[in-house]
XYZ file of C-alpha atoms in Angstrom:
571
model
C -6.076 -61.341 18.199
C -8.934 -59.385 19.774
C -12.535 -60.587 19.605
C -15.835 -58.903 20.313
C -17.438 -59.607 23.639
C -20.526 -60.895 21.840
C -18.449 -63.609 20.200
C -17.182 -65.019 23.465
C -18.990 -67.878 25.081
C -20.566 -67.505 28.490
C -18.014 -67.577 31.299
C -17.254 -70.879 32.957
C -18.521 -71.352 36.458
C -15.292 -73.121 37.311
C -13.150 -71.168 39.781
C -10.237 -71.980 37.476
C -11.734 -69.770 34.755
C -9.924 -66.566 33.755
C -12.108 -63.508 33.209
C -11.735 -61.183 30.243
C -9.887 -63.588 27.932
C -10.699 -66.394 25.493
C -8.727 -68.961 23.510
C -7.989 -68.906 19.767
C -11.502 -70.290 19.062
C -13.155 -67.582 21.203
C -13.940 -70.045 24.001
C -13.512 -69.309 27.737
C -10.170 -70.467 29.125
C -9.006 -72.037 32.353
C -5.954 -71.041 34.321
C -4.551 -74.567 34.440
C -4.544 -75.070 30.663
C -3.663 -71.661 29.237
C -1.471 -68.621 29.657
C 1.176 -68.097 32.307
C 4.643 -69.506 31.736
C 3.107 -72.218 29.547
C 2.515 -69.591 26.855
C 5.292 -67.190 27.820
C 8.070 -69.656 26.959
C 6.926 -69.712 23.317
C 6.834 -65.927 23.186
C 10.218 -65.491 24.891
C 11.620 -67.982 22.374
C 10.268 -65.836 19.537
C 11.908 -62.750 21.041
C 15.240 -64.560 21.346
C 15.101 -65.411 17.648
C 14.039 -61.899 16.641
C 16.845 -60.272 18.621
C 19.311 -62.739 17.098
C 18.150 -61.581 13.666
C 17.980 -57.870 14.470
C 21.406 -57.649 16.085
C 22.808 -59.808 13.316
C 22.095 -56.765 11.152
C 22.508 -53.777 13.465
C 25.522 -54.714 15.616
C 28.019 -54.867 12.747
C 26.286 -52.431 10.402
C 28.947 -49.773 10.933
C 31.588 -52.215 9.600
C 29.478 -52.881 6.512
C 28.853 -49.178 5.882
C 32.499 -48.153 6.350
C 33.680 -51.228 4.416
C 31.653 -52.425 1.389
C 29.602 -49.215 1.206
C 32.610 -46.926 1.716
C 31.104 -44.439 4.172
C 33.115 -42.299 6.595
C 32.934 -43.031 10.327
C 30.790 -39.966 11.117
C 28.440 -40.560 8.168
C 28.058 -44.239 9.015
C 27.272 -43.398 12.657
C 24.649 -40.874 11.531
C 23.069 -43.374 9.105
C 22.877 -46.076 11.782
C 21.433 -43.706 14.366
C 18.803 -42.522 11.862
C 17.868 -46.113 10.957
C 17.754 -47.136 14.626
C 15.583 -44.110 15.321
C 13.091 -45.091 12.627
C 13.115 -48.707 13.832
C 12.330 -47.545 17.375
C 9.638 -45.015 16.401
C 7.696 -47.225 13.992
C 6.374 -49.361 16.907
C 4.080 -46.403 17.681
C 2.354 -47.029 14.350
C 2.446 -50.799 14.745
C 0.972 -50.627 18.236
C -1.805 -48.290 17.090
C -2.805 -50.621 14.249
C -2.628 -53.673 16.535
C -4.598 -52.185 19.430
C -7.213 -50.519 17.208
C -7.708 -52.969 14.344
C -5.740 -56.189 13.888
C -5.009 -57.330 17.416
C -1.564 -58.304 18.699
C -1.623 -61.909 17.506
C -2.386 -61.079 13.872
C 0.069 -58.160 13.888
C 2.879 -60.436 15.082
C 2.228 -62.878 12.223
C 2.077 -60.145 9.557
C 5.165 -58.352 10.926
C 7.125 -61.620 11.073
C 6.330 -62.321 7.417
C 7.516 -58.823 6.421
C 10.615 -59.327 8.563
C 11.502 -62.489 6.651
C 11.020 -60.747 3.287
C 13.177 -57.789 4.377
C 15.998 -60.066 5.546
C 15.814 -62.077 2.331
C 16.149 -58.903 0.222
C 18.997 -57.707 2.446
C 20.818 -60.974 1.819
C 20.343 -60.604 -1.934
C 21.708 -57.051 -1.843
C 24.908 -58.321 -0.214
C 25.545 -61.183 -2.652
C 24.932 -59.394 -5.955
C 27.931 -59.877 -8.300
C 28.974 -56.215 -8.298
C 29.786 -56.384 -4.590
C 31.522 -59.714 -4.665
C 33.843 -58.486 -7.408
C 34.440 -55.147 -5.746
C 37.619 -53.982 -4.091
C 35.431 -52.958 -1.151
C 34.873 -56.503 0.069
C 36.983 -56.127 3.204
C 35.138 -54.651 6.174
C 38.420 -53.350 7.539
C 39.372 -51.421 4.431
C 39.804 -47.715 4.991
C 39.690 -46.852 1.289
C 36.414 -45.429 0.112
C 34.604 -47.076 -2.764
C 31.475 -46.350 -4.751
C 29.244 -49.376 -5.294
C 26.501 -49.043 -7.933
C 23.822 -46.544 -6.959
C 20.965 -48.967 -7.675
C 22.529 -51.571 -5.414
C 22.904 -49.068 -2.585
C 19.237 -48.077 -2.967
C 18.241 -51.769 -2.892
C 20.277 -52.276 0.276
C 18.663 -49.350 2.101
C 15.181 -50.340 0.924
C 15.741 -53.801 2.415
C 17.194 -52.325 5.598
C 14.205 -50.039 6.161
C 11.777 -52.855 5.381
C 13.339 -54.699 8.324
C 12.801 -51.577 10.453
C 9.171 -51.363 9.286
C 8.562 -55.020 10.158
C 10.141 -54.592 13.578
C 7.730 -51.706 14.163
C 4.832 -54.145 14.176
C 6.688 -57.012 15.824
C 8.447 -55.448 18.783
C 5.654 -53.833 20.871
C 3.096 -56.558 20.186
C 5.205 -59.594 21.118
C 6.101 -58.271 24.551
C 2.591 -56.971 25.281
C 1.100 -60.271 24.110
C 3.494 -62.109 26.410
C 2.516 -59.974 29.411
C -1.157 -60.534 28.533
C -0.698 -64.223 29.355
C -0.589 -63.381 33.086
C -3.751 -62.552 35.029
C -3.094 -59.564 37.299
C -6.133 -60.511 39.409
C -4.397 -63.690 40.550
C -1.674 -63.078 43.193
C 0.654 -65.768 41.881
C 0.324 -64.757 38.238
C 0.706 -61.088 39.179
C 4.042 -61.858 40.824
C 5.026 -64.036 37.862
C 4.307 -61.159 35.459
C 6.921 -59.008 37.181
C 9.430 -61.848 36.719
C 8.300 -62.215 33.109
C 9.785 -58.822 32.237
C 13.102 -59.879 33.787
C 13.249 -63.237 31.993
C 11.990 -61.645 28.798
C 15.029 -59.387 28.817
C 17.238 -62.324 29.776
C 16.064 -64.275 26.722
C 16.394 -61.228 24.510
C 20.001 -60.683 25.584
C 20.835 -64.364 25.261
C 19.709 -64.236 21.623
C 21.695 -61.029 21.141
C 24.774 -62.625 22.683
C 24.637 -65.570 20.273
C 24.225 -63.192 17.357
C 27.207 -61.066 18.352
C 29.506 -64.068 18.663
C 28.367 -66.095 15.673
C 27.152 -63.664 13.017
C 29.796 -60.973 13.498
C 32.543 -63.548 13.036
C 30.867 -64.871 9.882
C 30.374 -61.374 8.477
C 33.953 -60.261 9.155
C 35.713 -63.460 8.121
C 33.492 -65.442 5.740
C 30.673 -63.680 3.898
C 28.288 -60.767 4.397
C 25.641 -62.594 2.376
C 25.860 -65.645 4.637
C 25.926 -63.360 7.695
C 22.671 -61.718 6.583
C 21.089 -64.979 5.361
C 21.221 -66.788 8.701
C 18.972 -64.178 10.423
C 16.428 -64.720 7.630
C 16.269 -68.442 8.403
C 16.107 -67.776 12.137
C 13.103 -65.439 11.707
C 11.279 -68.072 9.670
C 11.946 -70.531 12.504
C 10.677 -67.958 15.045
C 7.359 -67.631 13.214
C 6.899 -71.408 13.355
C 7.627 -71.370 17.108
C 5.046 -68.649 17.654
C 2.346 -70.517 15.719
C 3.048 -73.728 17.682
C 1.942 -72.003 20.882
C -1.407 -70.789 19.513
C -3.531 -73.334 21.386
C -2.149 -72.175 24.754
C -2.511 -68.409 24.283
C -5.002 -66.149 26.018
C -6.624 -63.494 23.814
C -8.100 -60.353 25.355
C -11.781 -59.726 24.695
C -12.224 -56.476 22.825
C -14.437 -54.062 24.716
C -17.609 -52.653 23.139
C -16.598 -49.239 24.468
C -15.236 -46.500 22.261
C -11.568 -46.885 21.351
C -9.170 -45.752 24.070
C -7.409 -43.629 21.437
C -10.688 -41.865 20.667
C -11.580 -41.392 24.345
C -8.223 -39.906 25.278
C -8.064 -37.796 22.137
C -11.525 -36.408 22.830
C -10.441 -35.295 26.314
C -7.577 -33.232 24.903
C -9.781 -31.750 22.169
C -12.556 -30.781 24.610
C -10.073 -29.311 27.083
C -8.388 -27.282 24.308
C -11.728 -25.884 23.135
C -12.587 -24.823 26.680
C -9.192 -23.338 27.528
C -10.779 -19.963 28.354
C -13.184 -21.444 30.884
C -12.843 -19.780 34.302
C -11.962 -21.946 37.346
C -15.162 -20.823 39.047
C -17.235 -22.220 36.183
C -15.371 -25.507 36.492
C -16.080 -25.705 40.220
C -19.776 -25.106 39.626
C -19.882 -27.799 36.937
C -18.070 -30.341 39.119
C -20.398 -29.627 42.029
C -23.514 -29.898 39.842
C -22.370 -33.297 38.580
C -21.582 -34.549 42.084
C -17.857 -34.985 41.465
C -15.971 -35.156 44.756
C -12.449 -33.680 45.077
C -10.838 -37.056 45.764
C -12.270 -38.545 42.567
C -9.718 -36.806 40.383
C -6.012 -36.071 40.692
C -4.671 -32.566 41.233
C -2.263 -32.899 38.316
C -3.059 -31.457 34.886
C -6.185 -29.741 36.151
C -6.627 -28.043 32.774
C -7.914 -31.368 31.424
C -10.897 -31.074 33.760
C -12.227 -28.469 31.335
C -13.263 -31.415 29.161
C -16.165 -31.821 31.601
C -17.819 -28.908 29.799
C -19.130 -28.878 26.229
C -17.774 -26.030 24.073
C -21.194 -24.466 23.676
C -22.155 -24.918 27.298
C -24.562 -27.759 26.524
C -24.544 -31.032 28.421
C -25.879 -33.409 25.804
C -24.721 -37.012 25.874
C -21.478 -37.417 23.970
C -20.663 -33.731 24.167
C -18.715 -33.934 27.424
C -16.177 -36.324 28.933
C -16.515 -38.330 32.124
C -14.161 -37.981 35.072
C -12.874 -41.513 34.367
C -11.972 -40.576 30.801
C -10.178 -37.460 32.050
C -8.213 -39.478 34.614
C -7.290 -41.933 31.850
C -5.911 -39.042 29.782
C -3.997 -37.721 32.800
C -2.435 -41.164 33.325
C -1.051 -41.055 29.789
C 0.137 -37.444 30.117
C 1.996 -38.244 33.356
C 4.281 -40.556 31.398
C 5.807 -37.835 29.233
C 8.126 -36.164 31.796
C 9.604 -39.618 32.467
C 9.812 -40.263 28.709
C 11.560 -36.960 28.065
C 14.147 -37.222 30.840
C 15.140 -40.731 29.710
C 16.197 -39.474 26.268
C 19.761 -38.809 27.482
C 20.013 -42.465 28.514
C 18.951 -43.424 24.976
C 21.629 -41.174 23.443
C 24.268 -42.925 25.540
C 22.792 -46.313 24.606
C 23.239 -45.519 20.882
C 27.029 -45.359 21.217
C 27.482 -49.035 22.085
C 26.874 -50.213 18.504
C 28.681 -47.342 16.752
C 31.538 -45.449 18.401
C 32.341 -48.208 20.897
C 32.750 -50.588 17.965
C 35.070 -48.210 16.100
C 37.149 -47.925 19.290
C 37.388 -51.704 19.432
C 38.723 -51.909 15.871
C 41.902 -50.052 16.902
C 42.937 -52.135 19.948
C 44.426 -55.601 20.416
C 41.496 -58.064 20.313
C 43.465 -61.289 20.225
C 42.354 -64.226 22.367
C 45.249 -66.498 21.620
C 47.396 -67.330 18.588
C 45.593 -66.728 15.310
C 42.225 -65.698 16.767
C 40.982 -62.123 17.049
C 37.529 -61.126 18.339
C 35.481 -59.073 15.839
C 35.159 -55.525 17.166
C 31.345 -55.663 17.030
C 31.427 -58.834 19.162
C 32.675 -56.783 22.106
C 29.006 -55.863 22.529
C 28.662 -59.419 23.785
C 30.027 -58.118 27.083
C 26.823 -56.090 27.465
C 24.653 -59.131 26.831
C 26.769 -61.399 29.032
C 26.600 -58.981 31.944
C 22.813 -58.881 31.551
C 22.531 -62.665 31.298
C 24.656 -63.060 34.443
C 23.193 -60.218 36.496
C 19.465 -60.622 35.686
C 19.076 -63.966 37.527
C 20.970 -62.439 40.472
C 18.606 -59.466 40.414
C 15.459 -61.597 40.082
C 16.370 -64.401 42.496
C 18.502 -62.645 45.114
C 18.093 -58.872 45.034
C 14.297 -58.770 44.559
C 13.424 -61.225 47.393
C 15.697 -59.334 49.791
C 14.277 -55.963 48.758
C 10.729 -57.387 48.866
C 11.242 -58.450 52.485
C 12.368 -54.931 53.362
C 9.951 -52.786 51.336
C 6.947 -55.153 51.217
C 6.572 -54.358 47.512
C 6.008 -57.257 45.037
C 8.954 -56.176 42.859
C 11.273 -55.146 45.716
C 11.832 -51.568 44.565
C 9.530 -49.340 42.552
C 9.815 -49.204 38.789
C 10.954 -45.578 38.913
C 13.659 -46.332 41.489
C 14.896 -49.117 39.229
C 15.034 -46.815 36.192
C 16.831 -44.062 38.121
C 19.592 -46.329 39.387
C 20.266 -47.543 35.854
C 20.556 -43.932 34.662
C 23.171 -43.314 37.359
C 25.178 -46.331 36.144
C 25.049 -45.039 32.557
C 26.661 -41.760 33.689
C 29.455 -43.733 35.358
C 29.850 -45.820 32.198
C 30.417 -42.736 30.036
C 32.960 -41.338 32.509
C 34.893 -44.617 32.353
C 34.623 -44.663 28.541
C 36.112 -41.160 28.363
C 39.010 -42.086 30.654
C 39.780 -45.285 28.716
C 39.681 -43.456 25.375
C 42.095 -40.863 26.764
C 44.426 -43.725 27.708
C 44.093 -45.235 24.219
C 45.064 -41.922 22.583
C 48.071 -41.542 24.894
C 49.177 -45.096 24.093
C 48.927 -44.413 20.346
C 51.008 -41.246 20.840
C 53.580 -43.079 22.948
C 54.140 -45.734 20.269
C 54.146 -43.260 17.367
C 50.892 -44.529 15.846
C 49.070 -41.205 15.530
C 49.345 -41.196 11.720
C 49.105 -44.959 11.309
C 45.372 -45.734 11.747
C 45.714 -49.276 10.369
C 48.155 -50.286 13.112
C 46.847 -51.984 16.225
C 47.275 -49.868 19.335
C 49.137 -52.065 21.904
C 46.317 -51.953 24.383
C 44.133 -54.938 25.295
C 40.422 -54.863 24.503
C 39.833 -55.746 28.160
C 40.350 -52.060 28.954
C 37.037 -51.466 27.141
C 35.264 -54.161 29.142
C 34.171 -51.991 32.123
C 32.189 -49.544 29.969
C 30.412 -52.441 28.213
C 29.708 -54.315 31.446
C 28.328 -51.232 33.187
C 26.106 -50.681 30.151
C 24.700 -54.159 30.674
C 24.048 -53.751 34.391
C 22.446 -50.350 33.708
C 20.150 -52.031 31.168
C 18.983 -54.543 33.785
C 17.703 -51.632 35.818
C 16.638 -48.999 33.281
C 15.621 -50.973 30.185
C 13.608 -53.607 32.038
C 12.195 -50.958 34.368
C 11.046 -48.827 31.423
C 9.397 -51.821 29.754
C 7.410 -52.711 32.857
C 6.628 -49.077 33.662
C 5.206 -48.140 30.260
C 3.241 -51.398 30.045
C 1.843 -51.145 33.549
C 0.910 -47.463 33.566
C -1.044 -47.352 30.298
C -4.800 -48.034 30.073
C -5.539 -51.721 29.504
C -6.442 -51.246 25.821
C -3.186 -49.418 25.086
C -0.572 -51.802 26.454
C 1.098 -52.190 23.051
C 1.178 -48.412 22.700
C 2.786 -48.169 26.139
C 5.609 -50.468 25.055
C 5.966 -48.577 21.787
C 6.346 -45.366 23.811
C 9.185 -47.046 25.689
C 10.785 -47.999 22.359
C 10.270 -44.474 21.018
C 12.605 -43.206 23.747
C 15.420 -45.037 21.987
C 14.163 -43.989 18.567
C 14.211 -40.304 19.428
C 17.457 -40.848 21.341
C 19.055 -42.301 18.203
C 17.933 -39.303 16.153
C 19.287 -36.954 18.815
C 22.569 -38.881 18.814
C 22.774 -38.525 15.028
C 22.007 -34.803 15.274
C 24.550 -34.322 18.061
C 27.261 -36.124 16.089
C 26.477 -33.994 13.039
C 26.704 -30.763 15.037
C 29.937 -31.787 16.764
C 31.417 -32.956 13.443
C 30.721 -29.609 11.739
C 31.760 -27.567 14.778
C 35.054 -29.278 15.558
C 36.133 -30.202 12.028
C 36.376 -26.761 10.431
C 39.464 -25.000 9.000
C 41.102 -28.274 7.972
C 41.270 -29.564 11.556
C 40.468 -33.115 12.596
C 37.024 -33.351 14.157
C 36.210 -35.357 17.271
C 35.059 -38.112 14.864
C 37.967 -38.096 12.414
C 38.274 -41.301 10.343
C 41.731 -41.691 11.873
C 40.590 -42.344 15.437
C 44.116 -41.718 16.694
C 43.592 -38.077 15.786
C 39.950 -37.976 16.866
C 38.645 -37.102 20.319
C 35.897 -39.530 21.220
C 36.858 -38.883 24.834
C 35.581 -35.302 24.577
C 32.292 -36.558 23.154
C 31.952 -39.092 25.977
C 32.502 -36.339 28.556
C 29.788 -34.316 26.822
C 27.380 -37.256 27.035
C 28.249 -37.856 30.694
C 27.389 -34.235 31.473
C 24.102 -34.342 29.560
C 23.173 -37.612 31.276
C 23.889 -36.189 34.729
C 21.649 -33.173 34.061
C 18.888 -35.432 32.703
C 19.152 -37.691 35.752
C 18.606 -34.760 38.111
C 15.513 -33.744 36.122
C 14.314 -37.360 36.152
C 14.613 -37.594 39.939
C 12.500 -34.455 40.280
C 9.673 -35.819 38.111
C 9.915 -39.350 39.503
C 9.555 -38.079 43.062
C 6.240 -36.376 42.238
C 4.896 -39.115 39.952
C 1.490 -40.550 40.892
C 1.168 -44.205 39.942
C -1.883 -45.201 37.930
C -4.493 -47.382 39.689
C -2.595 -47.022 42.953
C 0.091 -49.356 41.621
C 3.512 -48.689 43.125
C 5.424 -51.800 42.167
């Protein structure tokens, strides 16, 4: 919730007062009674519940699509990647509406309500009589079925309503949580860096519970019950969020022009003056007393926004050097954004192709109990839950003592190391899949896709675990980086840009699968994604992704080395 500066009461003279924020009644706040971990625990709790609900839908969606909805493996993977892409891109819209109009607090409440409605409709779509009486009830069935068209439309409407709701929920909750820490206070500044670590810890803990509990319910009891529990959890999450209202800090909305408008105006003015000669720019900068060190040497073409298109210098016709530097700070993020797309493509495989791999192997954990294939994703969450405290409490203090940086290593170093681990993960995944195919051949199971390949699911564990450790570095690093490096009024947009990496990455994954499917499956041959995975070649696809990731990592290192941190921040 943002309020006008005129609505805020006069600042307290108490040294405990926090500048630039008010409480829910627009009154000045004190450090000892608001914000910090006092508020953050409510918000982390909300994120845990939201991730429990989201992964209760997304993690096992490929089983639902290839089971009750009767889709092929390749089609189901494409559908999930497209839906994930939309869910990860919509936060750009949600963040824009929140930062420009509603404020983060109100957006979270509205998005949560939509989330609950979407999950309720999704539950109804799964329990309609036509599905319950269908021969497609089993998620492990390989026979294709055709449920009623209207019911399929209802299902996808509900599914995309969940994606739409997440678009408003996801960027605002995390940004609102980070807003509870005052960067001007040394202790709270250090705590904010830890907040991003523990935020991800809580998120993965909620995901872990979802993967163990809901996937088992969906595979063995009821899809309707498996979708209904997330609906109840989201309703509980909204109550938790509202309970913390009295402790929250709300940013005071500036009377200045919107940051969107300021940055947009810089690009428009620079585009209109694209023919301006460098000599004219130098004369203009000198006449306005702008010193060389006042602006960065990157993206010098934006400096043309200093001139009005018609050569006039009327107020409002030209941009200030501060506005231009603000635009440059945003533009500097895009090389990092672009080179992280390969990481997002790799990330998309954990809930699709990895799960289909898991269906074929021995997942027993004792007599009469078999782990649901989608629950193998728990290994990612468990590795994060185990490694994040080690990173935050052991690695960071040691690195901090060596580098003298508050977060131990820079955000870009953290992201880069995670990208390296993702390359290693795909190499291991390719080698393990090759072993699985050889085992199926050895036991004569090539044309028996229903049979369990005599190979323990623990062989898949390393690729999942490395995914988790890579996330501790790259995912958390990207969250902090895109929040920290955006102008103060666009923090939600910064986090939505981080999410859009995985949205675009999901679309690229879907496109890549489609291209590979059509290229390798011609002339009656089995494609790399054949429904009979014993005749498919997921290992080839994993090698392709490993190569793309390695190339992207090299490009990332080039741009990261030359990146100039905003506001001199190098944490």
